[in-house]
Amino acid sequence: MNGSVIACRKSTDPYNIQNWKCSNMTVLLSISIGMIAALMMSRLAKKVQLPAVTAYLVAGILVGPCCLGLLGIDGLGFPTEESIKNLSIISDVALGFIAFSIGNEFRLSQLKKTGKQATVIGIIQAVAATLIVDAALIALHFIMPDKIGLPAAITLGAIASATAPAATLMVVRQYKAKGELTDLLLPIVALDDAVGLVLFAISYGIARAIQSGTVDIISIILNPLIEIVVSLALGSAMGFIMDWAEKFFHSRSKRLSMSIAFVMLTVALSMLHFEIGPVHIGFSSLLVCMMLGTIFCNVCDYSEELMERVDGWTTPVFVIFFMLSGAELDLTSFADIGIVLIGVLFLAARAVGKIGGAYMSAKWTKCPPNVCKYLGITLLPQAGVALGMSLQVAPLGADGVLIRNIVLFSVMILELVGPLLAKIALTKAGDIIPEGRTSARGIVPSKHKGELPKQK
C-alpha cells in the first residue's frame, strides 16, 4: 500500500484477511488522528472564545483532502472524498441521536407554553427565507441568464429554508444555554426539517416541470406529504415500542444500552424506501428519530434520566461527526468567482429571510423582546439537511451541479461562522451566562490530599 504510515505486506491469502486488517487500520488511524486534532483545536478555540463545533469543523478541514490529505498517506488524514463517504454510517448515527435529543424538547408540559409560538415561527421563517432567496436569485437569472438557470434559482430558495440542528444543539449543550430563547429555538429547529422537506419537494417539482415542460403532481405534492406522514408514524411506533422494552430492564447500564440500540435501529429502519407505481415511499431519518424522542420522553417516567445518559455517551460520536463534516467541505469552491458571487447573494438573502421572518413572527406571537431580536441569528447554521437536498437534484444536469456547488459554499461558510453567531445571540439574550474557568480534573491524588488543583 503506497504511502502508508505503517507498511502492509502483500498477502497471498485468498481471503485477503491481511489486506482487510490493513484497511481497518488506516480507517482507525484516520478517525483517531482526526479526533485528536479536533479536541486539540477545541483548546485553541476556547482561548479565543469560539464554540467547540467550529474547532471540530476546522480540524476536519485540516485533516481532509484539501490539506493533510494532499500528502496521500493512508491513515494520516483523509486523502480522498471516497475515504470520507465510507464513514457515512457514523454521520447517519450521529444525526439520529441529534434528532432524538431534539425530540426531548417536545415535552407536552413545555409545548403548552411554547408550542403555538414555535409552530408559527418555524413555518414563517422557513417560508420567508425561501421567498426572499427565490426573489434574489430569479432576479439574478434575468440579469445574468448564463450564470444561473431558473430551475436552479427556484430550488436553491427551498434549500435556504433548512437549518442545521446539529450545530445549534451542540452550542446549546456546550454553554448549557437555558432561557426563553433556548426553549423556543430547539422546537423551531426540529420543525424546520418538516417544513423544509415540503418546500423543497414543491420547488424541486416546479424546477423539473420548467426544465421538462411537464407537471408532475405526484412528485410535487403527494410524495413529500407521504414522507412526512410515514416518518412521523414510524417514529411514533418505535417510541411506544421503546417504552415497552425499557420496562424489562432495571439497571442503568442496560437501560442506556437499550436506548442506544433503539436509536440505531430507528436510523436503520428509516433508510427503507419503496416504490408503488409512480409513488415513492421513503422516510426522513431526522423526522423519524425526532418523533422517537418525542413519544418516548412523554410516555416514559424515566426518560429524562435516560436521555441525559445517552447525551453523555454520544459526545465522542458528535466530535467525529463534525470532524468528518469539516473534512467534506471543498475549499476549491472559492476558485470559481461565479460560484462565490452567487453564493454571497444566496447567503445574504437567506440571512434576511431567516432573521426578518423570525423577528416578524416572534413579534406577532408576542415573544419577549430578546427572543424577537436574537432568534433569527441562531437559525443561520446550515449543513446536513441542505447537503442531502442538494444530492437529490442531479437530474437537473448543469443546474444540479450549480446547486450542489452553491450549497457546499454556503455550508462551508455557515458551519464555520454559524455556531459563533448562535453563541453570541444566546449570550446577548441572556441564555448563556459566562462562567469562570472550570476543569473536569478532580482533586490531586491522595498523596496531596487536602490540596486543591492549581488552575492552568
GROMACS .gro file of C-alpha atoms in nm:
model
  456
    1MET     CA    1   0.000   0.000   0.000
    2ASN     CA    2   0.195   0.303  -0.124
    3GLY     CA    3   0.244   0.588   0.118
    4SER     CA    4   0.105   0.403   0.419
    5VAL     CA    5   0.213   0.517   0.765
    6ILE     CA    6   0.276   0.153   0.852
    7ALA     CA    7   0.358  -0.063   0.552
    8CYS     CA    8   0.128  -0.358   0.495
    9ARG     CA    9   0.269  -0.663   0.327
   10LYS     CA   10   0.105  -0.803   0.019
   11SER     CA   11  -0.064  -1.126   0.112
   12THR     CA   12  -0.121  -1.442  -0.088
   13ASP     CA   13  -0.412  -1.525   0.139
   14PRO     CA   14  -0.711  -1.595  -0.093
   15TYR     CA   15  -0.947  -1.437   0.164
   16ASN     CA   16  -0.742  -1.112   0.173
   17ILE     CA   17  -0.752  -1.112   0.554
   18GLN     CA   18  -0.425  -0.918   0.577
   19ASN     CA   19  -0.547  -0.652   0.334
   20TRP     CA   20  -0.875  -0.626   0.524
   21LYS     CA   21  -0.688  -0.571   0.852
   22CYS     CA   22  -0.468  -0.313   0.686
   23SER     CA   23  -0.773  -0.126   0.557
   24ASN     CA   24  -0.929  -0.123   0.904
   25MET     CA   25  -0.602   0.003   1.048
   26THR     CA   26  -0.589   0.303   0.813
   27VAL     CA   27  -0.953   0.389   0.886
   28LEU     CA   28  -0.896   0.379   1.262
   29LEU     CA   29  -0.577   0.585   1.226
   30SER     CA   30  -0.762   0.848   1.023
   31ILE     CA   31  -1.052   0.869   1.269
   32SER     CA   32  -0.829   0.881   1.578
   33ILE     CA   33  -0.594   1.142   1.430
   34GLY     CA   34  -0.896   1.348   1.326
   35MET     CA   35  -1.050   1.324   1.675
   36ILE     CA   36  -0.725   1.424   1.846
   37ALA     CA   37  -0.688   1.717   1.606
   38ALA     CA   38  -1.049   1.822   1.678
   39LEU     CA   39  -1.000   1.807   2.055
   40MET     CA   40  -0.672   1.998   2.042
   41MET     CA   41  -0.833   2.261   1.818
   42SER     CA   42  -1.112   2.300   2.074
   43ARG     CA   43  -0.849   2.409   2.329
   44LEU     CA   44  -0.733   2.681   2.093
   45ALA     CA   45  -1.093   2.777   2.017
   46LYS     CA   46  -1.166   2.819   2.386
   47LYS     CA   47  -0.884   3.072   2.420
   48VAL     CA   48  -1.040   3.290   2.150
   49GLN     CA   49  -1.395   3.221   2.276
   50LEU     CA   50  -1.512   3.022   1.973
   51PRO     CA   51  -1.760   2.731   2.009
   52ALA     CA   52  -1.612   2.380   2.007
   53VAL     CA   53  -1.822   2.296   1.698
   54THR     CA   54  -1.624   2.546   1.492
   55ALA     CA   55  -1.299   2.391   1.617
   56TYR     CA   56  -1.413   2.042   1.516
   57LEU     CA   57  -1.503   2.165   1.166
   58VAL     CA   58  -1.169   2.342   1.122
   59ALA     CA   59  -0.987   2.029   1.237
   60GLY     CA   60  -1.182   1.832   0.977
   61ILE     CA   61  -1.068   2.071   0.704
   62LEU     CA   62  -0.707   2.033   0.819
   63VAL     CA   63  -0.714   1.650   0.804
   64GLY     CA   64  -0.930   1.642   0.490
   65PRO     CA   65  -0.846   1.611   0.119
   66CYS     CA   66  -0.775   1.984   0.084
   67CYS     CA   67  -0.494   1.992   0.344
   68LEU     CA   68  -0.328   1.693   0.517
   69GLY     CA   69  -0.496   1.455   0.275
   70LEU     CA   70  -0.296   1.610  -0.011
   71LEU     CA   71   0.006   1.414   0.115
   72GLY     CA   72  -0.171   1.096   0.004
   73ILE     CA   73  -0.057   0.899   0.309
   74ASP     CA   74  -0.314   0.635   0.406
   75GLY     CA   75  -0.408   0.666   0.771
   76LEU     CA   76  -0.278   1.022   0.803
   77GLY     CA   77  -0.596   1.219   0.745
   78PHE     CA   78  -0.844   1.162   0.463
   79PRO     CA   79  -0.678   1.168   0.119
   80THR     CA   80  -0.998   1.135  -0.088
   81GLU     CA   81  -1.369   1.217  -0.073
   82GLU     CA   82  -1.435   0.844  -0.104
   83SER     CA   83  -1.248   0.776   0.222
   84ILE     CA   84  -1.488   1.016   0.397
   85LYS     CA   85  -1.802   0.877   0.232
   86ASN     CA   86  -1.705   0.528   0.351
   87LEU     CA   87  -1.766   0.654   0.706
   88SER     CA   88  -2.113   0.792   0.629
   89ILE     CA   89  -2.268   0.545   0.874
   90ILE     CA   90  -2.114   0.747   1.159
   91SER     CA   91  -2.280   1.063   1.029
   92ASP     CA   92  -2.614   0.880   0.992
   93VAL     CA   93  -2.599   0.756   1.351
   94ALA     CA   94  -2.489   1.096   1.485
   95LEU     CA   95  -2.777   1.275   1.310
   96GLY     CA   96  -3.015   1.013   1.452
   97PHE     CA   97  -2.901   1.084   1.808
   98ILE     CA   98  -2.918   1.460   1.746
   99ALA     CA   99  -3.278   1.431   1.627
  100PHE     CA  100  -3.357   1.201   1.921
  101SER     CA  101  -3.224   1.466   2.163
  102ILE     CA  102  -3.424   1.741   1.995
  103GLY     CA  103  -3.737   1.527   2.032
  104ASN     CA  104  -3.686   1.563   2.406
  105GLU     CA  105  -3.774   1.932   2.364
  106PHE     CA  106  -4.131   1.839   2.265
  107ARG     CA  107  -4.249   1.752   2.615
  108LEU     CA  108  -4.620   1.828   2.647
  109SER     CA  109  -4.562   2.030   2.963
  110GLN     CA  110  -4.328   2.259   2.769
  111LEU     CA  111  -4.531   2.265   2.448
  112LYS     CA  112  -4.826   2.410   2.638
  113LYS     CA  113  -4.613   2.719   2.690
  114THR     CA  114  -4.426   2.746   2.360
  115GLY     CA  115  -4.596   2.508   2.113
  116LYS     CA  116  -4.808   2.767   1.929
  117GLN     CA  117  -4.524   3.019   1.907
  118ALA     CA  118  -4.273   2.759   1.787
  119THR     CA  119  -4.510   2.632   1.516
  120VAL     CA  120  -4.593   2.978   1.379
  121ILE     CA  121  -4.232   3.099   1.387
  122GLY     CA  122  -4.096   2.772   1.245
  123ILE     CA  123  -4.322   2.792   0.940
  124ILE     CA  124  -4.298   3.167   0.874
  125GLN     CA  125  -3.918   3.197   0.899
  126ALA     CA  126  -3.868   2.899   0.665
  127VAL     CA  127  -4.114   3.031   0.406
  128ALA     CA  128  -3.968   3.383   0.433
  129ALA     CA  129  -3.615   3.254   0.365
  130THR     CA  130  -3.741   3.059   0.062
  131LEU     CA  131  -3.933   3.352  -0.088
  132ILE     CA  132  -3.654   3.609  -0.042
  133VAL     CA  133  -3.382   3.380  -0.182
  134ASP     CA  134  -3.614   3.292  -0.472
  135ALA     CA  135  -3.673   3.662  -0.545
  136ALA     CA  136  -3.300   3.747  -0.533
  137LEU     CA  137  -3.182   3.454  -0.748
  138ILE     CA  138  -3.466   3.480  -1.002
  139ALA     CA  139  -3.378   3.849  -1.043
  140LEU     CA  140  -3.014   3.746  -1.093
  141HIS     CA  141  -3.129   3.493  -1.353
  142PHE     CA  142  -3.293   3.765  -1.561
  143ILE     CA  143  -2.985   3.988  -1.527
  144MET     CA  144  -2.731   3.710  -1.599
  145PRO     CA  145  -2.919   3.413  -1.751
  146ASP     CA  146  -2.590   3.247  -1.849
  147LYS     CA  147  -2.478   3.226  -1.482
  148ILE     CA  148  -2.785   3.070  -1.316
  149GLY     CA  149  -3.090   2.897  -1.463
  150LEU     CA  150  -3.448   2.942  -1.341
  151PRO     CA  151  -3.473   2.580  -1.210
  152ALA     CA  152  -3.157   2.633  -1.001
  153ALA     CA  153  -3.285   2.964  -0.861
  154ILE     CA  154  -3.619   2.813  -0.754
  155THR     CA  155  -3.461   2.502  -0.598
  156LEU     CA  156  -3.198   2.700  -0.405
  157GLY     CA  157  -3.478   2.906  -0.250
  158ALA     CA  158  -3.626   2.595  -0.092
  159ILE     CA  159  -3.287   2.466   0.025
  160ALA     CA  160  -3.237   2.802   0.202
  161SER     CA  161  -3.516   2.709   0.446
  162ALA     CA  162  -3.312   2.427   0.602
  163THR     CA  163  -3.136   2.485   0.934
  164ALA     CA  164  -2.867   2.261   1.087
  165PRO     CA  165  -2.998   2.114   1.414
  166ALA     CA  166  -2.661   1.958   1.500
  167ALA     CA  167  -2.456   2.278   1.526
  168THR     CA  168  -2.731   2.459   1.717
  169LEU     CA  169  -2.777   2.174   1.964
  170MET     CA  170  -2.402   2.146   2.028
  171VAL     CA  171  -2.373   2.518   2.109
  172VAL     CA  172  -2.669   2.493   2.348
  173ARG     CA  173  -2.510   2.192   2.520
  174GLN     CA  174  -2.157   2.326   2.539
  175TYR     CA  175  -2.260   2.651   2.707
  176LYS     CA  176  -2.557   2.499   2.899
  177ALA     CA  177  -2.785   2.761   2.745
  178LYS     CA  178  -3.114   2.799   2.927
  179GLY     CA  179  -3.389   3.055   2.894
  180GLU     CA  180  -3.679   3.180   2.684
  181LEU     CA  181  -3.482   3.187   2.359
  182THR     CA  182  -3.345   2.833   2.402
  183ASP     CA  183  -3.690   2.699   2.494
  184LEU     CA  184  -3.823   2.825   2.160
  185LEU     CA  185  -3.516   2.760   1.949
  186LEU     CA  186  -3.492   2.380   1.970
  187PRO     CA  187  -3.857   2.306   1.879
  188ILE     CA  188  -3.830   2.553   1.588
  189VAL     CA  189  -3.512   2.386   1.459
  190ALA     CA  190  -3.687   2.048   1.477
  191LEU     CA  191  -3.998   2.174   1.298
  192ASP     CA  192  -3.779   2.339   1.036
  193ASP     CA  193  -3.689   1.998   0.892
  194ALA     CA  194  -4.051   1.907   0.817
  195VAL     CA  195  -4.127   2.248   0.664
  196GLY     CA  196  -3.806   2.237   0.460
  197LEU     CA  197  -3.893   1.894   0.316
  198VAL     CA  198  -4.229   2.020   0.190
  199LEU     CA  199  -4.084   2.342   0.045
  200PHE     CA  200  -3.803   2.153  -0.126
  201ALA     CA  201  -4.031   1.890  -0.278
  202ILE     CA  202  -4.266   2.156  -0.419
  203SER     CA  203  -3.984   2.379  -0.550
  204TYR     CA  204  -3.789   2.088  -0.698
  205GLY     CA  205  -4.105   1.959  -0.864
  206ILE     CA  206  -4.163   2.302  -1.019
  207ALA     CA  207  -3.798   2.319  -1.132
  208ARG     CA  208  -3.824   1.980  -1.305
  209ALA     CA  209  -4.153   2.086  -1.466
  210ILE     CA  210  -3.986   2.401  -1.604
  211GLN     CA  211  -3.696   2.201  -1.739
  212SER     CA  212  -3.903   1.919  -1.892
  213GLY     CA  213  -4.217   2.113  -1.978
  214THR     CA  214  -4.445   1.866  -1.789
  215VAL     CA  215  -4.612   1.897  -1.449
  216ASP     CA  216  -4.587   1.601  -1.207
  217ILE     CA  217  -4.839   1.647  -0.924
  218ILE     CA  218  -4.731   1.325  -0.753
  219SER     CA  219  -4.368   1.435  -0.701
  220ILE     CA  220  -4.464   1.795  -0.621
  221ILE     CA  221  -4.735   1.732  -0.358
  222LEU     CA  222  -4.805   1.365  -0.283
  223ASN     CA  223  -4.452   1.225  -0.224
  224PRO     CA  224  -4.340   1.490   0.031
  225LEU     CA  225  -4.667   1.457   0.225
  226ILE     CA  226  -4.630   1.077   0.231
  227GLU     CA  227  -4.269   1.109   0.352
  228ILE     CA  228  -4.369   1.331   0.643
  229VAL     CA  229  -4.670   1.118   0.746
  230VAL     CA  230  -4.491   0.782   0.731
  231SER     CA  231  -4.185   0.924   0.908
  232LEU     CA  232  -4.396   1.051   1.198
  233ALA     CA  233  -4.587   0.722   1.208
  234LEU     CA  234  -4.269   0.509   1.216
  235GLY     CA  235  -4.111   0.731   1.483
  236SER     CA  236  -4.426   0.714   1.698
  237ALA     CA  237  -4.445   0.335   1.673
  238MET     CA  238  -4.077   0.299   1.766
  239GLY     CA  239  -4.127   0.536   2.061
  240PHE     CA  240  -4.405   0.322   2.210
  241ILE     CA  241  -4.209   0.000   2.148
  242MET     CA  242  -3.901   0.154   2.313
  243ASP     CA  243  -4.109   0.248   2.620
  244TRP     CA  244  -4.242  -0.110   2.638
  245ALA     CA  245  -3.893  -0.261   2.605
  246GLU     CA  246  -3.747  -0.027   2.869
  247LYS     CA  247  -3.969  -0.186   3.137
  248PHE     CA  248  -3.778  -0.517   3.111
  249PHE     CA  249  -3.456  -0.361   3.244
  250HIS     CA  250  -3.373  -0.211   3.581
  251SER     CA  251  -3.000  -0.140   3.581
  252ARG     CA  252  -2.893   0.197   3.441
  253SER     CA  253  -2.628   0.048   3.216
  254LYS     CA  254  -2.869  -0.193   3.045
  255ARG     CA  255  -3.135   0.075   3.001
  256LEU     CA  256  -2.872   0.301   2.846
  257SER     CA  257  -2.763   0.021   2.611
  258MET     CA  258  -3.126  -0.045   2.518
  259SER     CA  259  -3.184   0.324   2.441
  260ILE     CA  260  -2.877   0.340   2.217
  261ALA     CA  261  -2.981   0.021   2.037
  262PHE     CA  262  -3.329   0.159   1.969
  263VAL     CA  263  -3.198   0.484   1.822
  264MET     CA  264  -2.963   0.293   1.590
  265LEU     CA  265  -3.246   0.052   1.496
  266THR     CA  266  -3.468   0.350   1.414
  267VAL     CA  267  -3.195   0.506   1.197
  268ALA     CA  268  -3.163   0.175   1.010
  269LEU     CA  269  -3.539   0.140   0.952
  270SER     CA  270  -3.561   0.499   0.826
  271MET     CA  271  -3.329   0.403   0.539
  272LEU     CA  272  -3.602   0.183   0.388
  273HIS     CA  273  -3.782   0.305   0.079
  274PHE     CA  274  -4.048   0.163  -0.150
  275GLU     CA  275  -4.186   0.233  -0.496
  276ILE     CA  276  -4.557   0.173  -0.562
  277GLY     CA  277  -4.606   0.272  -0.922
  278PRO     CA  278  -4.522   0.643  -0.952
  279VAL     CA  279  -4.550   0.692  -0.574
  280HIS     CA  280  -4.228   0.693  -0.373
  281ILE     CA  281  -4.248   0.598  -0.005
  282GLY     CA  282  -3.938   0.698   0.189
  283PHE     CA  283  -3.851   0.825   0.537
  284SER     CA  284  -3.668   1.124   0.679
  285SER     CA  285  -3.432   0.986   0.946
  286LEU     CA  286  -3.435   1.323   1.124
  287LEU     CA  287  -3.815   1.326   1.149
  288VAL     CA  288  -3.834   0.957   1.247
  289CYS     CA  289  -3.574   0.988   1.526
  290MET     CA  290  -3.718   1.320   1.642
  291MET     CA  291  -4.060   1.154   1.679
  292LEU     CA  292  -3.899   0.859   1.858
  293GLY     CA  293  -3.758   1.102   2.116
  294THR     CA  294  -4.085   1.297   2.140
  295ILE     CA  295  -4.302   0.992   2.211
  296PHE     CA  296  -4.050   0.833   2.446
  297CYS     CA  297  -3.998   1.147   2.656
  298ASN     CA  298  -4.374   1.187   2.703
  299VAL     CA  299  -4.469   0.826   2.787
  300CYS     CA  300  -4.167   0.701   2.987
  301ASP     CA  301  -4.139   0.809   3.350
  302TYR     CA  302  -3.760   0.778   3.344
  303SER     CA  303  -3.700   0.938   3.003
  304GLU     CA  304  -3.526   1.249   3.134
  305GLU     CA  305  -3.262   1.050   3.321
  306LEU     CA  306  -3.211   0.814   3.025
  307MET     CA  307  -3.176   1.095   2.773
  308GLU     CA  308  -2.915   1.268   2.989
  309ARG     CA  309  -2.714   0.945   2.998
  310VAL     CA  310  -2.749   0.899   2.621
  311ASP     CA  311  -2.629   1.258   2.567
  312GLY     CA  312  -2.313   1.180   2.765
  313TRP     CA  313  -2.247   0.865   2.563
  314THR     CA  314  -2.285   1.038   2.227
  315THR     CA  315  -2.032   1.320   2.282
  316PRO     CA  316  -1.740   1.136   2.109
  317VAL     CA  317  -1.972   1.042   1.820
  318PHE     CA  318  -2.057   1.409   1.769
  319VAL     CA  319  -1.688   1.504   1.769
  320ILE     CA  320  -1.628   1.253   1.486
  321PHE     CA  321  -1.941   1.372   1.303
  322PHE     CA  322  -1.837   1.738   1.296
  323MET     CA  323  -1.477   1.649   1.215
  324LEU     CA  324  -1.598   1.445   0.914
  325SER     CA  325  -1.834   1.729   0.816
  326GLY     CA  326  -1.535   1.963   0.807
  327ALA     CA  327  -1.333   1.716   0.602
  328GLU     CA  328  -1.614   1.706   0.344
  329LEU     CA  329  -1.603   2.082   0.284
  330ASP     CA  330  -1.446   2.158  -0.054
  331LEU     CA  331  -1.224   2.468  -0.043
  332THR     CA  332  -1.196   2.466  -0.422
  333SER     CA  333  -1.541   2.633  -0.429
  334PHE     CA  334  -1.358   2.961  -0.373
  335ALA     CA  335  -1.170   2.916  -0.701
  336ASP     CA  336  -1.476   2.996  -0.916
  337ILE     CA  337  -1.564   3.366  -0.883
  338GLY     CA  338  -1.911   3.299  -1.027
  339ILE     CA  339  -1.987   3.047  -0.752
  340VAL     CA  340  -1.859   3.292  -0.491
  341LEU     CA  341  -2.079   3.580  -0.617
  342ILE     CA  342  -2.394   3.366  -0.636
  343GLY     CA  343  -2.306   3.211  -0.300
  344VAL     CA  344  -2.269   3.551  -0.134
  345LEU     CA  345  -2.608   3.661  -0.271
  346PHE     CA  346  -2.761   3.333  -0.151
  347LEU     CA  347  -2.616   3.382   0.199
  348ALA     CA  348  -2.727   3.745   0.222
  349ALA     CA  349  -3.082   3.678   0.102
  350ARG     CA  350  -3.113   3.375   0.332
  351ALA     CA  351  -2.996   3.576   0.632
  352VAL     CA  352  -3.252   3.847   0.557
  353GLY     CA  353  -3.528   3.587   0.526
  354LYS     CA  354  -3.435   3.393   0.840
  355ILE     CA  355  -3.373   3.695   1.063
  356GLY     CA  356  -3.661   3.903   0.923
  357GLY     CA  357  -3.909   3.614   0.921
  358ALA     CA  358  -3.818   3.511   1.277
  359TYR     CA  359  -3.839   3.871   1.401
  360MET     CA  360  -4.182   3.942   1.249
  361SER     CA  361  -4.337   3.611   1.353
  362ALA     CA  362  -4.191   3.637   1.706
  363LYS     CA  363  -4.339   3.988   1.735
  364TRP     CA  364  -4.672   3.861   1.606
  365THR     CA  365  -4.681   3.578   1.862
  366LYS     CA  366  -4.586   3.823   2.141
  367CYS     CA  367  -4.247   3.675   2.229
  368PRO     CA  368  -4.018   3.863   2.470
  369PRO     CA  369  -3.804   4.141   2.313
  370ASN     CA  370  -3.478   3.944   2.344
  371VAL     CA  371  -3.632   3.646   2.163
  372CYS     CA  372  -3.758   3.869   1.880
  373LYS     CA  373  -3.417   4.034   1.846
  374TYR     CA  374  -3.184   3.734   1.852
  375LEU     CA  375  -3.386   3.429   1.742
  376GLY     CA  376  -3.319   3.470   1.369
  377ILE     CA  377  -2.942   3.475   1.417
  378THR     CA  378  -2.948   3.135   1.589
  379LEU     CA  379  -3.124   2.984   1.284
  380LEU     CA  380  -2.844   3.063   1.037
  381PRO     CA  381  -2.630   2.742   1.064
  382GLN     CA  382  -2.686   2.505   0.771
  383ALA     CA  383  -2.544   2.158   0.697
  384GLY     CA  384  -2.672   1.802   0.668
  385VAL     CA  385  -3.032   1.855   0.554
  386ALA     CA  386  -2.927   2.111   0.291
  387LEU     CA  387  -2.649   1.883   0.163
  388GLY     CA  388  -2.896   1.596   0.143
  389MET     CA  389  -3.133   1.809  -0.064
  390SER     CA  390  -2.851   1.914  -0.297
  391LEU     CA  391  -2.769   1.549  -0.369
  392GLN     CA  392  -3.122   1.487  -0.498
  393VAL     CA  393  -3.105   1.749  -0.775
  394ALA     CA  394  -2.860   1.563  -1.004
  395PRO     CA  395  -3.134   1.507  -1.270
  396LEU     CA  396  -3.131   1.883  -1.333
  397GLY     CA  397  -2.796   1.844  -1.512
  398ALA     CA  398  -2.588   2.164  -1.519
  399ASP     CA  399  -2.835   2.337  -1.284
  400GLY     CA  400  -2.795   2.046  -1.043
  401VAL     CA  401  -2.416   2.086  -1.043
  402LEU     CA  402  -2.453   2.460  -0.977
  403ILE     CA  403  -2.694   2.395  -0.689
  404ARG     CA  404  -2.451   2.146  -0.532
  405ASN     CA  405  -2.161   2.393  -0.554
  406ILE     CA  406  -2.364   2.682  -0.408
  407VAL     CA  407  -2.484   2.466  -0.119
  408LEU     CA  408  -2.129   2.345  -0.048
  409PHE     CA  409  -2.009   2.707  -0.045
  410SER     CA  410  -2.296   2.811   0.186
  411VAL     CA  411  -2.244   2.519   0.424
  412MET     CA  412  -1.870   2.587   0.443
  413ILE     CA  413  -1.928   2.949   0.547
  414LEU     CA  414  -2.228   2.892   0.776
  415GLU     CA  415  -2.086   2.588   0.955
  416LEU     CA  416  -1.776   2.787   1.047
  417VAL     CA  417  -1.946   3.117   1.131
  418GLY     CA  418  -2.296   2.998   1.232
  419PRO     CA  419  -2.207   2.839   1.569
  420LEU     CA  420  -2.021   3.156   1.674
  421LEU     CA  421  -2.320   3.372   1.577
  422ALA     CA  422  -2.551   3.137   1.769
  423LYS     CA  423  -2.330   3.165   2.076
  424ILE     CA  424  -2.325   3.546   2.055
  425ALA     CA  425  -2.703   3.565   2.011
  426LEU     CA  426  -2.772   3.329   2.305
  427THR     CA  427  -2.530   3.527   2.522
  428LYS     CA  428  -2.689   3.860   2.428
  429ALA     CA  429  -3.033   3.716   2.502
  430GLY     CA  430  -2.914   3.611   2.848
  431ASP     CA  431  -2.946   3.235   2.789
  432ILE     CA  432  -2.569   3.180   2.818
  433ILE     CA  433  -2.415   3.305   3.139
  434PRO     CA  434  -2.035   3.347   3.119
  435GLU     CA  435  -1.866   3.125   3.377
  436GLY     CA  436  -1.526   3.127   3.537
  437ARG     CA  437  -1.270   2.872   3.433
  438THR     CA  438  -1.370   2.519   3.522
  439SER     CA  439  -1.196   2.186   3.495
  440ALA     CA  440  -1.314   1.827   3.494
  441ARG     CA  441  -0.997   1.724   3.679
  442GLY     CA  442  -1.064   1.610   4.032
  443ILE     CA  443  -0.859   1.662   4.344
  444VAL     CA  444  -0.490   1.585   4.309
  445PRO     CA  445  -0.404   1.221   4.402
  446SER     CA  446  -0.415   1.107   4.766
  447LYS     CA  447  -0.051   1.191   4.844
  448HIS     CA  448  -0.150   1.556   4.800
  449LYS     CA  449  -0.474   1.513   4.993
  450GLY     CA  450  -0.614   1.842   5.110
  451GLU     CA  451  -0.454   2.045   4.832
  452LEU     CA  452  -0.667   2.198   4.559
  453PRO     CA  453  -0.562   2.153   4.197
  454LYS     CA  454  -0.378   2.450   4.053
  455GLN     CA  455  -0.562   2.648   3.787
  456LYS     CA  456  -0.393   2.630   3.449
   0.00000   0.00000   0.00000
